[in-house]
mmCIF file of C-alpha atoms in Angstrom:
data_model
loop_
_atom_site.group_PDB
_atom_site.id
_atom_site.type_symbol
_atom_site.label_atom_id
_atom_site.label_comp_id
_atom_site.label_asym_id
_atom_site.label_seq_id
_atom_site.Cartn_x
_atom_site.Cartn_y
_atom_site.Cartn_z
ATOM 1 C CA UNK A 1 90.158 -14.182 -3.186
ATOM 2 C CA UNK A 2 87.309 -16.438 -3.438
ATOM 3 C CA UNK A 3 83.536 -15.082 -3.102
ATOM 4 C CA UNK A 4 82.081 -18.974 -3.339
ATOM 5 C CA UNK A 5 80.546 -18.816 -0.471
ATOM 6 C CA UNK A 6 78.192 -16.041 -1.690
ATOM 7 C CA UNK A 7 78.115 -17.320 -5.174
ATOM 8 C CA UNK A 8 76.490 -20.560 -3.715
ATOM 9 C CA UNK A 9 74.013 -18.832 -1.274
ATOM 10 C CA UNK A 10 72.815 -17.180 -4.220
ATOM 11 C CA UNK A 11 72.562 -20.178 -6.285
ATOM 12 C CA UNK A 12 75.361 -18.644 -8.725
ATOM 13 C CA UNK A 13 73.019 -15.101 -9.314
ATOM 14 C CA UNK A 14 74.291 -11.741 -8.752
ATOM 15 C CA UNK A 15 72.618 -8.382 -6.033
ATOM 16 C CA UNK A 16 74.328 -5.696 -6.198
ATOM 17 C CA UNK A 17 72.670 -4.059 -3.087
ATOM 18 C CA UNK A 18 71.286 -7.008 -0.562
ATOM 19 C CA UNK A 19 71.469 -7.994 2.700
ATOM 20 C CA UNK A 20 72.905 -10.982 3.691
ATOM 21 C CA UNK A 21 73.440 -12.651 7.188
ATOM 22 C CA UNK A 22 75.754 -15.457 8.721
ATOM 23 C CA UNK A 23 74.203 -18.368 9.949
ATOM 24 C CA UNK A 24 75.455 -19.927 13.717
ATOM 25 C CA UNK A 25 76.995 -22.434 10.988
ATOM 26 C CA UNK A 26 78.927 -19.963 9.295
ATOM 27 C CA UNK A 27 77.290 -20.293 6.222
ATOM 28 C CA UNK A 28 75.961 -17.324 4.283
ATOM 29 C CA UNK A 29 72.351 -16.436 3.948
ATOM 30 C CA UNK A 30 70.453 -15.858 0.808
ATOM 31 C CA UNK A 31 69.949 -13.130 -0.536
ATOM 32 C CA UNK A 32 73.505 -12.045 -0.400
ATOM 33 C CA UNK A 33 74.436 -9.003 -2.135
ATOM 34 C CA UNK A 34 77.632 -8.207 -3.054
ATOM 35 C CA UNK A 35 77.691 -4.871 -1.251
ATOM 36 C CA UNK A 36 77.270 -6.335 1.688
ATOM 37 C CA UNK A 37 79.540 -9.370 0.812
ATOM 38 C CA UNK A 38 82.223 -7.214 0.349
ATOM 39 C CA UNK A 39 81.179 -5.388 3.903
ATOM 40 C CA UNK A 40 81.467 -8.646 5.820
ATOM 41 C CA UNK A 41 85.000 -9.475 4.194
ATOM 42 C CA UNK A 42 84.543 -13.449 4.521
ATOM 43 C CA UNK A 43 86.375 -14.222 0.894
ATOM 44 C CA UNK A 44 88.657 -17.063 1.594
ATOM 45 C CA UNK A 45 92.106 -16.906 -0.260
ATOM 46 C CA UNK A 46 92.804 -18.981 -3.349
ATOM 47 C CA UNK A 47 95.754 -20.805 -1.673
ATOM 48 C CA UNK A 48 97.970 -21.366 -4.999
ATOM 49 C CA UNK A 49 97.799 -17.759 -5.355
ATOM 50 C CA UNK A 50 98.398 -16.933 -1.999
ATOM 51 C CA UNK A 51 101.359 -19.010 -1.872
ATOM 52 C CA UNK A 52 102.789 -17.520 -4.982
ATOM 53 C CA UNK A 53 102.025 -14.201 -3.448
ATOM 54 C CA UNK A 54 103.892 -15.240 -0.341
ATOM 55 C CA UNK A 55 106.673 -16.142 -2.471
ATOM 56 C CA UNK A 56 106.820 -13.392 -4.254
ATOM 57 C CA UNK A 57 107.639 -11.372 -0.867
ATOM 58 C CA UNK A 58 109.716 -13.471 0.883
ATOM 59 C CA UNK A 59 112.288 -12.790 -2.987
ATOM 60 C CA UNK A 60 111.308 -8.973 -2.129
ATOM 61 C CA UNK A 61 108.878 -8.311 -4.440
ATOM 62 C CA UNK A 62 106.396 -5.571 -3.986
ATOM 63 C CA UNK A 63 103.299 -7.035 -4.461
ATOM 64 C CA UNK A 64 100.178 -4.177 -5.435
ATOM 65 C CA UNK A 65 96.364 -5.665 -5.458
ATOM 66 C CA UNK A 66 94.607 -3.200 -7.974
ATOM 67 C CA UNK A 67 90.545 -4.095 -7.323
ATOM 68 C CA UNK A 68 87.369 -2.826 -8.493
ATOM 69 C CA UNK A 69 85.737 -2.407 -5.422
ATOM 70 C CA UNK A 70 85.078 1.471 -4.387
ATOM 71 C CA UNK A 71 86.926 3.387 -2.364
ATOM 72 C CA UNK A 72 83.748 3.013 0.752
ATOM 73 C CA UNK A 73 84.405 -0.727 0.447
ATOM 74 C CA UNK A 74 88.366 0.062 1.581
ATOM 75 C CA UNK A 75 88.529 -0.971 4.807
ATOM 76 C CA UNK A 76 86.437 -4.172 4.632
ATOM 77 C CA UNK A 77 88.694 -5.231 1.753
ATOM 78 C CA UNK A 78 91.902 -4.621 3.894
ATOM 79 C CA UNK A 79 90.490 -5.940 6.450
ATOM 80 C CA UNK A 80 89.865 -9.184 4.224
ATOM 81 C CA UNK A 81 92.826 -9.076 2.736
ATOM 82 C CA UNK A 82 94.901 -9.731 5.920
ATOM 83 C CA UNK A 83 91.951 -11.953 7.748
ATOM 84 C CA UNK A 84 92.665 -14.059 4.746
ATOM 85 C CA UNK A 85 96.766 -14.276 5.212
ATOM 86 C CA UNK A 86 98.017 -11.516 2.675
ATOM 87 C CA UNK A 87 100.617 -10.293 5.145
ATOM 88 C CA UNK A 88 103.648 -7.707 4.512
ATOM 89 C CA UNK A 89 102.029 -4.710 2.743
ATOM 90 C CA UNK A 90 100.521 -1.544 3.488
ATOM 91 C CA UNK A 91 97.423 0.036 2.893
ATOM 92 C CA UNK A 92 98.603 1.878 0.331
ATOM 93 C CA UNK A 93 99.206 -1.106 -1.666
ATOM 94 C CA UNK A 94 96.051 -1.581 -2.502
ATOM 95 C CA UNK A 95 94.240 0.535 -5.305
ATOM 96 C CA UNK A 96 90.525 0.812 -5.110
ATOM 97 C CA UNK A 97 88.396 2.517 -7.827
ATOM 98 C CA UNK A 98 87.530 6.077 -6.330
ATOM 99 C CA UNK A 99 83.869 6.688 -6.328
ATOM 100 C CA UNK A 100 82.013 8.713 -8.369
ATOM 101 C CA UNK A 101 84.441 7.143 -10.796
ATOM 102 C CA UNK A 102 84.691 8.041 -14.359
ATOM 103 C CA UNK A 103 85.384 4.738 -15.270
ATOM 104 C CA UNK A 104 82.774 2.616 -17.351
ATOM 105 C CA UNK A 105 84.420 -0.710 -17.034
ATOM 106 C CA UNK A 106 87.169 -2.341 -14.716
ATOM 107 C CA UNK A 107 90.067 -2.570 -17.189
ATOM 108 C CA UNK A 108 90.600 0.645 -18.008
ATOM 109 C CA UNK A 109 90.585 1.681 -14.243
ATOM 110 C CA UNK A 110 93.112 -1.068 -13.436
ATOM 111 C CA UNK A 111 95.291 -0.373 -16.559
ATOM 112 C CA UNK A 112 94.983 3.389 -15.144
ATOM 113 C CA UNK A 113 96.629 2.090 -12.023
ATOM 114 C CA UNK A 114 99.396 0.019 -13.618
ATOM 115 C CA UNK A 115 100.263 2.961 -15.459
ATOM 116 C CA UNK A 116 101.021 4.748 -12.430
ATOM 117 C CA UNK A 117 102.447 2.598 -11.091
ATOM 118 C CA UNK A 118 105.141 2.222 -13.474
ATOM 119 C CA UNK A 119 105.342 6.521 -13.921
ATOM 120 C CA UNK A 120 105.972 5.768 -10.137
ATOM 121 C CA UNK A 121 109.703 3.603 -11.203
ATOM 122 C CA UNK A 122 107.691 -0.171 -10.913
ATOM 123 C CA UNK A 123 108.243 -2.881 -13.456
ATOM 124 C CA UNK A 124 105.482 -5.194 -12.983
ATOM 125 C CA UNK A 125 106.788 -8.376 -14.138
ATOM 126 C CA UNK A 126 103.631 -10.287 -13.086
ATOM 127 C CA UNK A 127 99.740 -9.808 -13.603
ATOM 128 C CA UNK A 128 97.447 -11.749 -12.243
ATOM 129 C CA UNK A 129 93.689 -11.646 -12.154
ATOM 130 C CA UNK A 130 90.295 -13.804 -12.797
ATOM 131 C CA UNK A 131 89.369 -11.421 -15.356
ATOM 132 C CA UNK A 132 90.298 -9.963 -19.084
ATOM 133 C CA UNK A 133 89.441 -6.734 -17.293
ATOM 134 C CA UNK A 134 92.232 -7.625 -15.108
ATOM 135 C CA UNK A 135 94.430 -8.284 -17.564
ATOM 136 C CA UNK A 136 93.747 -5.954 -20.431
ATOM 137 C CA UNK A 137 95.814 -2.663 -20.990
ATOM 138 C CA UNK A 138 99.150 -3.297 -20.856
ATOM 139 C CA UNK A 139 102.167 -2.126 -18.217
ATOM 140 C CA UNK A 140 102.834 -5.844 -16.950
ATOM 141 C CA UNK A 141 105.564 -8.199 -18.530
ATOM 142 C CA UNK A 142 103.659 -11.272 -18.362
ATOM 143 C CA UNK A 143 99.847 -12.017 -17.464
ATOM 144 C CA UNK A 144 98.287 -14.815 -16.108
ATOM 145 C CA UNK A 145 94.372 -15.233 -16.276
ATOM 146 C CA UNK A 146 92.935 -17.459 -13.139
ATOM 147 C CA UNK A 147 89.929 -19.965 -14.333
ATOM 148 C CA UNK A 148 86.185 -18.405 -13.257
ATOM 149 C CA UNK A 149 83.702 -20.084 -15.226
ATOM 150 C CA UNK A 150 81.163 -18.434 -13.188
ATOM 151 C CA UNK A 151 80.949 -14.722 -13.977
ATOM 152 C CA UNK A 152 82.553 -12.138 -16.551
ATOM 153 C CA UNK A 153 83.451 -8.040 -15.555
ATOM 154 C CA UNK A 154 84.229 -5.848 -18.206
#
């Protein structure tokens, strides 16, 4: 999923907390934090990777999102999700961190989740993600980093 929009309303500097508005245009107001980002679910889908995901289920792959984003931001990411044309899964399908999470850093919270996954009887043959913290961990036969040139999570 792509958060440009934001990214460029905040000429490429990161709020955590923040408001943030839509103009009559459509385009997103400055300040926009990511909080509230997230809240108004506007990311746009990477279309390579949505085709590829659309691939994968239409050969009957189950296809898991794992995300950083907190268990309150849930909804709004579901809500994305599907807005944005990730179609076929259910809601437990995607992992969020929990909050209050013990977790310092992403990776080890999404390596926690591919490990379950697996103890669950998956084989993840495929990672994908913008991030090393994405990536990192193990409990995926192959991974495949995405370009971001424009910020780095741990």
């Amino acid at each position: 999923m792509s958060n440009w929009p934001q990214l460029l309303a905040n000429d490429f500097g990161f709020f955590h907390p923040g408001t943030s508005s839509v103009s009559a245009s459509g385009l997103v107001e400055a300040p926009c934090g990511w909080d509230r980002w997230v809240d108004l679910a506007r990311d746009q889908p990477i279309r390579p990777v949505l085709d590829l995901y659309n691939l994968a289920r239409h050969m009957g792959f189950q296809v898991f999102f794992i995300t950083a984003r907190n268990a309150e931001q849930r909804k709004a990411t579901i809500a994305n999700l599907r807005s944005a044309g990730y179609k076929g899964w259910d809601d437990q399908d995607l992992i969020t961190e929990p909050d209050a999470s013990h977790y310092p850093y992403a990776a080890p919270f999404k390596a926690e989740g591919r490990r379950k996954l697996t103890d669950a009887g998956y084989t993840i043959v495929l990672n994908i993600g913008d991030q090393d913290s994405d990536l990192r961990g193990g409990f995926a036969d192959r991974v495949f980093k995405l370009p971001n040139p424009f910020y780095y999570i741990p």
